[in-house]
Coordinates of C-alpha atoms (C1' of nucleotides) in Angstrom, one line a residue:
Chain A
X1 CA 0.0 0.0 0.0
X2 CA 2.6 2.6 1.1
X3 CA 4.2 3.0 -2.2
X4 CA 7.2 5.2 -2.2
X5 CA 10.3 4.9 0.0
X6 CA 9.7 3.6 3.5
X7 CA 9.3 6.1 6.2
X8 CA 10.7 9.6 6.4
X9 CA 8.8 9.1 9.6
X10 CA 7.7 12.7 9.3
X11 CA 9.7 13.2 12.5
X12 CA 11.8 16.3 11.7
X13 CA 13.2 17.9 8.7
X14 CA 10.6 19.4 6.5
X15 CA 7.5 19.4 4.5
X16 CA 7.2 15.7 3.7
X17 CA 4.1 13.6 4.4
X18 CA 1.7 16.2 3.0
X19 CA 3.7 17.5 0.2
X20 CA 4.4 13.9 -0.8
X21 CA 0.7 13.3 -1.2
X22 CA 0.3 16.3 -3.4
X23 CA 3.1 15.2 -5.7
X24 CA 1.7 11.7 -6.0
X25 CA -1.7 13.1 -6.7
X26 CA -0.3 15.4 -9.4
X27 CA 1.4 12.5 -11.0
X28 CA -1.7 10.4 -10.7
X29 CA -3.8 13.0 -12.4
X30 CA -1.6 13.1 -15.5
X31 CA -1.2 9.4 -15.6
X32 CA -4.9 8.9 -15.4
X33 CA -5.5 11.4 -18.1
X34 CA -3.0 9.6 -20.4
X35 CA -4.3 6.2 -19.5
X36 CA -7.8 7.2 -20.5
X37 CA -6.6 8.9 -23.7
X38 CA -4.3 6.3 -25.0
X39 CA -4.6 3.2 -22.9
X40 CA -2.2 1.9 -20.3
X41 CA 0.0 0.0 -22.6
X42 CA 0.1 2.9 -24.9
X43 CA 1.4 5.2 -22.2
X44 CA 5.1 5.1 -21.3
X45 CA 6.7 6.1 -18.1
X46 CA 8.6 8.8 -19.9
X47 CA 5.3 10.3 -21.2
X48 CA 3.9 10.5 -17.7
X49 CA 7.1 12.1 -16.5
X50 CA 7.1 14.6 -19.3
X51 CA 3.4 15.4 -18.8
X52 CA 3.9 16.2 -15.1
X53 CA 7.2 17.9 -15.6
X54 CA 9.4 15.6 -13.6
X55 CA 12.2 13.2 -14.5
X56 CA 11.3 9.6 -15.2
X57 CA 13.5 8.5 -12.3
X58 CA 11.4 10.6 -9.9
X59 CA 8.2 8.9 -11.1
X60 CA 9.6 5.6 -10.1
X61 CA 10.7 7.1 -6.8
X62 CA 7.0 7.9 -6.1
X63 CA 5.3 4.8 -7.6
X64 CA 6.4 1.2 -7.6
X65 CA 4.8 0.6 -11.0
X66 CA 3.2 2.3 -13.9
X67 CA -0.3 1.0 -13.1
X68 CA 0.0 2.1 -9.5
X69 CA 0.2 5.6 -10.7
X70 CA -3.5 5.5 -11.0
X71 CA -4.0 4.4 -7.4
X72 CA -4.2 7.8 -5.7
X73 CA -6.8 9.1 -8.0
X74 CA -8.8 5.9 -7.6
X75 CA -8.3 5.9 -3.9
X76 CA -9.5 9.5 -3.6
X77 CA -12.6 8.7 -5.5
X78 CA -13.6 6.3 -2.7
X79 CA -12.1 8.3 0.0
X80 CA -15.3 10.2 0.8
X81 CA -17.2 7.0 1.3
X82 CA -14.4 5.8 3.5
X83 CA -14.5 9.0 5.5
X84 CA -18.2 8.8 5.8
X85 CA -18.0 5.2 7.0
X86 CA -15.3 6.1 9.6
X87 CA -17.5 8.9 11.0
X88 CA -20.6 6.8 11.2
X89 CA -22.0 7.2 14.7
X90 CA -23.4 4.1 16.3
X91 CA -26.9 5.5 17.0
X92 CA -27.6 6.5 13.4
X93 CA -28.8 4.4 10.4
X94 CA -26.6 4.2 7.3
X95 CA -29.0 6.1 5.1
X96 CA -29.4 8.9 7.5
X97 CA -25.6 9.3 7.9
X98 CA -24.9 9.1 4.2
X99 CA -27.6 11.6 3.4
X100 CA -26.5 14.2 5.8
X101 CA -22.8 13.7 4.9
X102 CA -23.6 14.0 1.3
X103 CA -25.4 17.3 1.8
X104 CA -22.4 18.6 3.7
X105 CA -20.2 17.5 0.9
X106 CA -21.8 19.1 -2.1
X107 CA -21.3 22.5 -0.5
X108 CA -17.7 22.0 0.1
X109 CA -16.5 20.3 -3.0
X110 CA -14.1 22.3 -5.2
X111 CA -13.9 22.2 -9.0
X112 CA -10.6 20.5 -9.0
X113 CA -11.9 17.8 -6.7
X114 CA -14.8 17.4 -9.0
X115 CA -12.4 16.9 -11.9
X116 CA -10.5 14.3 -9.9
X117 CA -13.7 12.5 -9.2
X118 CA -14.3 12.4 -12.9
X119 CA -10.9 10.9 -13.5
X120 CA -11.4 8.4 -10.8
X121 CA -14.7 7.2 -12.4
X122 CA -12.9 6.9 -15.7
X123 CA -10.2 4.8 -14.2
X124 CA -12.7 2.5 -12.5
X125 CA -14.4 2.1 -15.9
X126 CA -11.0 1.5 -17.6
X127 CA -10.3 -1.2 -15.0
X128 CA -13.1 -3.3 -16.5
X129 CA -11.0 -3.9 -19.6
X130 CA -7.4 -3.2 -18.5
X131 CA -6.2 -5.9 -16.2
X132 CA -3.4 -3.8 -15.0
X133 CA -5.8 -1.1 -13.8
X134 CA -8.2 -3.7 -12.4
X135 CA -5.5 -4.4 -9.8
X136 CA -5.5 -0.8 -8.7
X137 CA -9.2 -0.8 -8.4
X138 CA -9.4 -4.1 -6.5
X139 CA -6.7 -2.9 -4.2
X140 CA -8.7 0.2 -3.4
X141 CA -11.7 -2.0 -2.7
X142 CA -9.5 -4.1 -0.5
X143 CA -8.6 -1.1 1.5
X144 CA -12.3 -0.2 1.8
X145 CA -12.9 -3.8 3.1
X146 CA -10.2 -3.4 5.8
X147 CA -11.6 -0.1 7.1
X148 CA -15.1 -1.5 6.9
X149 CA -14.0 -4.4 9.1
X150 CA -12.8 -1.9 11.7
X151 CA -16.1 0.0 11.5
X152 CA -18.2 -3.1 11.7
X153 CA -16.1 -4.5 14.6
X154 CA -16.8 -1.5 16.8
X155 CA -20.5 -1.4 15.9
X156 CA -20.8 -5.1 16.7
X157 CA -18.4 -4.9 19.6
X158 CA -16.2 -7.6 18.2
X159 CA -12.6 -7.9 17.0
X160 CA -11.7 -6.7 13.5
X161 CA -10.2 -10.1 12.7
X162 CA -13.3 -12.0 13.9
X163 CA -14.5 -14.3 11.1
X164 CA -18.0 -13.0 11.2
X165 CA -16.8 -9.4 11.0
X166 CA -14.5 -10.2 8.1
X167 CA -17.4 -11.9 6.3
X168 CA -19.7 -9.0 6.8
X169 CA -17.0 -6.5 5.8
X170 CA -16.1 -8.5 2.6
X171 CA -19.7 -8.8 1.6
X172 CA -20.5 -5.1 2.2
X173 CA -17.4 -3.9 0.5
X174 CA -18.2 -6.1 -2.5
X175 CA -21.7 -4.6 -2.6
X176 CA -20.2 -1.1 -2.5
X177 CA -17.8 -2.0 -5.3
X178 CA -20.6 -3.2 -7.5
X179 CA -22.6 -0.1 -6.9
X180 CA -19.6 2.1 -7.6
X181 CA -19.0 0.4 -10.9
X182 CA -22.7 0.6 -11.7
X183 CA -23.1 4.2 -10.9
X184 CA -19.8 5.1 -12.5
X185 CA -20.6 3.3 -15.7
X186 CA -24.0 5.0 -15.8
X187 CA -22.4 8.5 -15.4
X188 CA -20.0 7.8 -18.2
X189 CA -22.6 6.5 -20.5
X190 CA -24.3 9.8 -20.3
X191 CA -27.0 9.0 -17.8
X192 CA -27.7 12.5 -16.6
X193 CA -25.4 14.4 -14.4
X194 CA -27.1 15.0 -11.0
X195 CA -29.5 12.3 -10.0
X196 CA -27.5 10.9 -7.1
X197 CA -30.2 11.9 -4.7
X198 CA -31.4 10.5 -1.4
X199 CA -32.9 7.6 -3.1
X200 CA -29.5 6.3 -3.9
X201 CA -28.4 6.4 -0.3
X202 CA -31.3 4.3 0.7
X203 CA -30.3 1.9 -2.0
X204 CA -26.7 1.8 -0.8
X205 CA -27.7 1.3 2.8
X206 CA -30.1 -1.4 1.9
X207 CA -27.4 -3.2 -0.2
X208 CA -25.1 -3.1 2.8
X209 CA -27.9 -4.3 5.1
X210 CA -28.7 -7.2 2.8
X211 CA -25.1 -8.1 2.3
X212 CA -24.6 -8.4 6.0
X213 CA -27.8 -10.2 6.7
X214 CA -29.2 -7.2 8.4
X215 CA -26.3 -7.0 10.9
X216 CA -24.9 -3.7 9.6
X217 CA -26.9 -0.7 8.6
X218 CA -29.3 0.0 11.4
X219 CA -28.6 2.1 14.5
X220 CA -26.9 0.3 17.3
X221 CA -28.3 0.4 20.8
X222 CA -25.3 1.4 22.9
X223 CA -24.8 -0.1 26.4
X224 CA -26.9 -3.1 25.8
X225 CA -25.5 -6.6 25.7
X226 CA -26.6 -8.3 22.5
X227 CA -27.5 -11.7 24.0
X228 CA -29.4 -12.9 21.0
X229 CA -28.6 -10.5 18.1
X230 CA -30.9 -12.4 15.8
X231 CA -34.2 -11.5 14.4
X232 CA -33.9 -7.9 15.4
X233 CA -34.0 -6.0 12.2
X234 CA -33.7 -8.3 9.3
X235 CA -35.4 -8.3 5.9
X236 CA -36.3 -4.8 5.0
X237 CA -35.6 -5.0 1.3
X238 CA -37.7 -3.4 -1.5
Chain B
X1 CA -8.2 -14.0 -18.5
X2 CA -7.2 -16.0 -21.6
X3 CA -3.6 -15.6 -21.3
X4 CA -1.5 -16.8 -24.1
X5 CA -1.8 -16.0 -27.8
X6 CA -5.2 -15.2 -29.1
X7 CA -7.1 -18.0 -30.7
X8 CA -5.8 -21.1 -32.4
X9 CA -9.6 -21.2 -32.6
X10 CA -9.4 -24.9 -31.9
X11 CA -11.0 -25.3 -35.3
X12 CA -8.7 -27.7 -37.1
X13 CA -5.2 -28.8 -36.9
X14 CA -4.0 -30.5 -33.8
X15 CA -4.0 -31.1 -30.1
X16 CA -4.2 -27.6 -28.9
X17 CA -6.8 -26.4 -26.4
X18 CA -6.3 -29.3 -24.1
X19 CA -2.6 -29.7 -24.4
X20 CA -2.2 -26.0 -23.9
X21 CA -3.9 -26.3 -20.6
X22 CA -1.6 -29.1 -19.6
X23 CA 1.5 -27.1 -20.5
X24 CA 0.2 -24.1 -18.6
X25 CA -0.5 -26.1 -15.6
X26 CA 2.9 -27.7 -15.7
X27 CA 4.5 -24.3 -15.8
X28 CA 2.2 -23.0 -13.1
X29 CA 3.2 -25.9 -10.8
X30 CA 6.9 -25.1 -11.0
X31 CA 6.3 -21.4 -10.8
X32 CA 4.2 -21.8 -7.6
X33 CA 6.8 -24.1 -6.1
X34 CA 9.5 -21.6 -6.7
X35 CA 7.4 -18.6 -5.6
X36 CA 6.7 -20.4 -2.3
X37 CA 10.3 -21.4 -1.9
X38 CA 12.0 -18.1 -2.7
X39 CA 9.4 -15.5 -3.1
X40 CA 8.1 -13.9 -6.3
X41 CA 10.7 -11.3 -6.6
X42 CA 13.4 -13.9 -5.8
X43 CA 12.3 -16.0 -8.8
X44 CA 13.2 -15.1 -12.3
X45 CA 11.6 -16.1 -15.5
X46 CA 14.7 -18.0 -16.5
X47 CA 14.5 -20.1 -13.3
X48 CA 10.9 -21.0 -14.1
X49 CA 11.8 -21.9 -17.6
X50 CA 14.7 -24.0 -16.5
X51 CA 12.6 -25.8 -13.8
X52 CA 10.0 -26.8 -16.3
X53 CA 12.4 -27.5 -19.1
X54 CA 11.4 -24.9 -21.6
X55 CA 13.0 -21.8 -23.0
X56 CA 12.3 -18.5 -21.4
X57 CA 10.7 -17.3 -24.5
X58 CA 8.2 -20.1 -24.4
X59 CA 7.2 -19.2 -20.9
X60 CA 6.2 -15.7 -22.1
X61 CA 4.3 -17.3 -25.0
X62 CA 2.1 -19.0 -22.4
X63 CA 1.9 -16.3 -19.8
X64 CA 1.6 -12.6 -20.1
X65 CA 3.5 -11.9 -16.9
X66 CA 5.5 -13.7 -14.2
X67 CA 2.8 -13.4 -11.6
X68 CA 0.2 -14.8 -13.9
X69 CA 2.1 -18.0 -14.0
X70 CA 0.5 -18.7 -10.7
X71 CA -3.0 -18.3 -12.0
X72 CA -3.8 -21.8 -13.3
X73 CA -2.8 -23.4 -10.0
X74 CA -4.9 -20.8 -8.1
X75 CA -7.8 -21.1 -10.5
X76 CA -7.7 -24.9 -10.1
X77 CA -7.9 -24.7 -6.4
X78 CA -11.3 -22.9 -6.7
X79 CA -12.4 -24.9 -9.7
X80 CA -14.2 -27.6 -7.7
X81 CA -16.2 -25.0 -5.8
X82 CA -17.0 -23.4 -9.2
X83 CA -18.0 -26.8 -10.7
X84 CA -20.1 -27.5 -7.6
X85 CA -21.9 -24.2 -7.9
X86 CA -22.5 -24.8 -11.6
X87 CA -24.1 -28.1 -11.0
X88 CA -26.3 -26.8 -8.2
X89 CA -29.8 -28.0 -8.9
X90 CA -32.6 -25.6 -8.1
X91 CA -34.5 -27.8 -5.7
X92 CA -31.6 -28.5 -3.3
X93 CA -30.1 -26.4 -0.6
X94 CA -26.5 -25.2 -0.8
X95 CA -25.4 -27.3 2.2
X96 CA -27.0 -30.5 0.9
X97 CA -25.4 -30.0 -2.5
X98 CA -22.0 -29.1 -1.1
X99 CA -22.0 -32.1 1.2
X100 CA -22.9 -34.7 -1.4
X101 CA -20.5 -33.2 -4.0
X102 CA -17.7 -33.3 -1.4
X103 CA -18.3 -36.9 -0.7
X104 CA -18.2 -37.7 -4.3
X105 CA -15.0 -35.7 -4.6
X106 CA -12.9 -37.3 -1.9
X107 CA -13.2 -40.7 -3.6
X108 CA -12.1 -39.4 -6.9
X109 CA -9.3 -37.1 -6.1
X110 CA -5.8 -38.1 -7.2
X111 CA -2.6 -37.6 -5.4
X112 CA -1.3 -35.1 -8.0
X113 CA -4.5 -33.1 -7.7
X114 CA -4.1 -33.1 -4.0
X115 CA -0.6 -31.8 -4.4
X116 CA -1.9 -29.1 -6.8
X117 CA -4.5 -28.1 -4.2
X118 CA -1.8 -27.8 -1.6
X119 CA 0.2 -25.5 -3.9
X120 CA -3.0 -23.5 -4.5
X121 CA -3.5 -22.9 -0.9
X122 CA 0.1 -21.8 -0.5
X123 CA -0.3 -19.3 -3.3
X124 CA -3.4 -17.9 -1.7
X125 CA -1.5 -17.6 1.5
X126 CA 1.4 -15.9 -0.3
X127 CA -1.1 -13.5 -1.9
X128 CA -1.6 -11.9 1.5
X129 CA 1.9 -10.5 1.5
X130 CA 2.9 -10.5 -2.1
X131 CA 0.9 -7.8 -4.0
X132 CA 1.9 -9.3 -7.3
X133 CA 0.2 -12.6 -6.3
X134 CA -2.8 -10.9 -4.7
X135 CA -3.7 -9.8 -8.2
X136 CA -3.9 -13.4 -9.3
X137 CA -6.0 -14.4 -6.3
X138 CA -8.4 -11.5 -6.7
X139 CA -8.7 -12.3 -10.4
X140 CA -9.7 -15.9 -9.6
X141 CA -12.2 -14.5 -7.1
X142 CA -13.5 -12.2 -9.8
X143 CA -14.1 -15.2 -12.0
X144 CA -16.0 -16.9 -9.2
X145 CA -18.1 -13.8 -9.0
X146 CA -19.0 -13.9 -12.6
X147 CA -20.0 -17.6 -12.6
X148 CA -21.9 -17.0 -9.4
X149 CA -23.8 -14.3 -11.1
X150 CA -24.9 -16.8 -13.8
X151 CA -25.9 -19.3 -11.2
X152 CA -27.8 -16.8 -9.1
X153 CA -29.5 -15.4 -12.2
X154 CA -31.0 -18.7 -13.1
X155 CA -32.1 -19.5 -9.6
X156 CA -33.8 -16.1 -9.3
X157 CA -35.0 -16.2 -12.8
X158 CA -33.3 -12.9 -13.6
X159 CA -30.6 -11.6 -16.0
X160 CA -27.0 -12.1 -15.0
X161 CA -26.3 -8.4 -15.4
X162 CA -29.3 -7.4 -13.2
X163 CA -28.1 -5.1 -10.5
X164 CA -29.6 -7.2 -7.7
X165 CA -28.0 -10.3 -9.1
X166 CA -24.6 -8.6 -9.4
X167 CA -24.9 -7.4 -5.8
X168 CA -25.7 -10.9 -4.5
X169 CA -23.0 -12.5 -6.6
X170 CA -20.4 -10.0 -5.4
X171 CA -21.4 -10.4 -1.7
X172 CA -21.5 -14.2 -1.9
X173 CA -18.2 -14.4 -3.8
X174 CA -16.6 -12.1 -1.2
X175 CA -17.8 -14.3 1.6
X176 CA -16.4 -17.4 -0.2
X177 CA -13.1 -15.6 -0.7
X178 CA -12.8 -14.8 3.0
X179 CA -13.7 -18.4 3.9
X180 CA -11.1 -19.7 1.5
X181 CA -8.5 -17.5 3.0
X182 CA -9.5 -18.4 6.5
X183 CA -9.5 -22.2 5.9
X184 CA -6.3 -22.1 3.8
X185 CA -4.5 -20.1 6.5
X186 CA -5.7 -22.6 9.1
X187 CA -4.5 -25.5 7.1
X188 CA -1.1 -24.1 6.6
X189 CA -0.7 -23.1 10.2
X190 CA -1.0 -26.7 11.1
X191 CA -4.6 -26.8 12.1
X192 CA -5.2 -30.5 11.7
X193 CA -5.4 -32.1 8.2
X194 CA -9.0 -33.4 7.8
X195 CA -11.6 -31.5 9.6
X196 CA -13.4 -30.2 6.6
X197 CA -16.6 -32.0 7.6
X198 CA -20.2 -31.3 7.0
X199 CA -20.2 -28.6 9.6
X200 CA -18.1 -26.5 7.3
X201 CA -20.5 -26.8 4.5
X202 CA -23.3 -25.6 6.7
X203 CA -21.1 -22.7 7.6
X204 CA -20.3 -21.9 4.0
X205 CA -23.9 -22.1 3.0
X206 CA -25.0 -19.9 5.8
X207 CA -22.4 -17.4 4.9
X208 CA -23.7 -17.2 1.4
X209 CA -27.3 -17.0 2.7
X210 CA -26.4 -14.2 5.0
X211 CA -24.4 -12.3 2.3
X212 CA -27.4 -12.4 -0.1
X213 CA -29.9 -11.5 2.6
X214 CA -31.4 -15.0 2.4
X215 CA -32.0 -14.8 -1.3
X216 CA -29.5 -17.5 -2.3
X217 CA -28.9 -20.8 -0.5
X218 CA -32.2 -22.4 -0.1
X219 CA -34.0 -24.6 -2.5
X220 CA -36.0 -22.8 -5.1
X221 CA -39.6 -23.8 -5.8
X222 CA -39.8 -24.3 -9.5
X223 CA -42.8 -23.2 -11.5
X224 CA -44.0 -20.8 -8.8
X225 CA -43.9 -17.1 -9.2
X226 CA -42.1 -15.5 -6.3
X227 CA -44.5 -12.7 -5.6
X228 CA -43.0 -11.9 -2.3
X229 CA -39.7 -13.7 -1.9
X230 CA -39.1 -12.1 1.5
X231 CA -39.4 -13.7 4.9
X232 CA -39.4 -17.2 3.6
X233 CA -36.2 -18.6 5.1
X234 CA -34.1 -15.8 6.4
X235 CA -32.0 -15.7 9.6
X236 CA -30.8 -19.2 10.3
X237 CA -27.5 -18.3 11.7
X238 CA -26.1 -20.3 14.7
Chain C
dG1 C1' 26.2 32.4 4.8
dC2 C1' 26.7 27.6 6.6
dC3 C1' 25.1 23.0 7.7
dA4 C1' 22.1 19.0 7.8
dG5 C1' 18.7 16.4 5.5
dT6 C1' 15.9 15.6 1.6
dA7 C1' 14.0 15.8 -3.1
dT8 C1' 15.5 15.4 -7.7
dG9 C1' 18.3 14.5 -12.0
dG10 C1' 21.4 11.6 -14.7
dC11 C1' 23.3 7.3 -16.0
dA12 C1' 24.3 2.7 -16.1
dC13 C1' 22.3 -1.6 -15.4
dT14 C1' 19.0 -5.7 -14.4
dG15 C1' 15.1 -8.2 -15.8
dA16 C1' 10.4 -8.7 -17.9
dG17 C1' 8.2 -9.2 -22.1
dT18 C1' 8.0 -8.9 -27.5
dG19 C1' 9.0 -9.7 -32.6
dA20 C1' 11.2 -11.9 -36.1
dT21 C1' 13.4 -15.6 -37.8
dT22 C1' 15.1 -20.3 -37.7
dC23 C1' 14.7 -25.0 -36.3
dC24 C1' 12.7 -29.2 -35.1
dC25 C1' 9.4 -32.7 -35.0
dC26 C1' 5.4 -34.8 -36.3
dT27 C1' 2.0 -35.5 -39.5
dT28 C1' 0.3 -36.5 -44.1
dG29 C1' 0.4 -38.0 -48.7
dG30 C1' 2.5 -40.0 -52.5
Chain D
dC1 C1' 10.4 -44.5 -47.3
dC2 C1' 10.9 -40.0 -48.3
dA3 C1' 9.3 -35.1 -49.4
dA4 C1' 6.4 -31.5 -48.1
dG5 C1' 4.3 -28.8 -44.8
dG6 C1' 2.7 -26.9 -40.6
dG7 C1' 2.8 -25.8 -35.8
dG8 C1' 5.3 -25.3 -31.6
dA9 C1' 9.7 -24.2 -29.6
dA10 C1' 14.5 -22.1 -29.5
dT11 C1' 17.5 -18.2 -30.5
dC12 C1' 18.6 -13.5 -30.8
dA13 C1' 18.0 -8.7 -30.7
dC14 C1' 15.3 -5.3 -28.9
dT15 C1' 12.0 -2.2 -25.9
dC16 C1' 10.9 -0.6 -21.7
dA17 C1' 9.7 -0.9 -16.7
dG18 C1' 12.1 -0.3 -12.6
dT19 C1' 16.6 0.1 -9.4
dG20 C1' 21.2 1.5 -7.5
dC21 C1' 24.4 4.9 -7.2
dC22 C1' 26.2 9.2 -7.1
dA23 C1' 26.1 14.2 -8.0
dT24 C1' 23.3 18.2 -7.3
dA25 C1' 19.8 21.6 -6.1
dC26 C1' 16.6 23.0 -2.6
dT27 C1' 14.9 23.7 2.2
dG28 C1' 14.7 25.0 6.9
dG29 C1' 17.3 26.0 11.2
dC30 C1' 21.5 28.5 13.3

DNA sequence: GCCAGTATGGCACTGAGTGATTCCCCTTGG
DNA sequence: CCAAGGGGAATCACTCAGTGCCATACTGGC
């Protein structure tokens, strides 16, 4: 996951850590643009370097492989979902939380972030035909799965490496991946620009609920020992 | 997915198509052995070629990349699950079908197939730390997901590219992946050799049922329109 | 202005993967 | 039994991703 050189620790010295992310994003932007325009195989490391105004050597200092140049832009496109999941308070339902967070987001998003999101969608789309990019996409989904495991673990008051938690996380992450692919493909195929309304959040939440057998999605009653967590809030689909 | 040269079509000529698979498997065996013994980075294409007794060039004729040399052995290790899924009759439950198919399997399995299975498990394990191999593993899971979509589509009498079907397939495939990783890790960590009894199949089936919100796993009543498929046989977990 | 420490450039080099050509072996037909 | 032919494999030369190594430019603290 951590791509470039090991640590820098961030301890002392300078502006690393945040600056590094900016550089990687910058490279990723140009790489994604080129990948989309001429394909992955049709794009050379030298081209990326030239496009971003750095030496080829420096590109490889920041990314372990050509395909991984696309990772930051892909990761960023799921970052807001991740952040939303991380900040999901126990006492709220998934759809509620998504809806309010989404409202907060639309007012804060900048044009450049919007452009990045567009590139991310394109990369996800490209990943369906370019095996090299599929890796980057699946890796990002893998990351979502891990974070989701942590979120679910706290909600269910279990360990993140508990088998049941891992199963739920994997299923939910897979559902989110499919929805991302579906929505992204729809957007690129011209399906109107702004129809990602509240209805979609209910759909997402329901997909997660279904994928986890109803175990994840509803508010969690704090301070109450779940002696028999069954039959509480299952089947709510359609 | 199809790795080597394009077609050969299989039309006329010779023994391709089946022989090709044998050669690829042979290469994959040696590659997996070397990967496990000395790591992926520590293994060169030349080494693989020498181990299998072919020229390096020929290796690249059969595989597009070094890591993909592991794919056949990984794919084969999930092939029986895939086959089992494909032959899942509508009127049976998943645990029933798995159990009977497993019984049929243990009597038919050959020593070499057993060795291959062992190698496959090792590759899956390696995939947890070697990003290059993780790709191969995730690709195999991707394949499982696609086939699963077909199976689920027929059971639910929907199209394979229906969103709901894709969601269910993705969630179920993810659950199967986690279980495979879990069981494989257990086996390699010395957890006894033969305890994959009926109990496990019930567990697998339940995981699939949970991941699909109860929509997949139970017998399907043929010839009856599922007006309200809900609430029929949900929550059956432990 | 000087002194770390770090980011970058340049260059040579390893190794993956490809293309083109030749070679070998096996089949087929006379 | 031998000639023709075709397909797979070997060989060689080449491209390009990616690394190691060293020189250099930049940055922030004194």
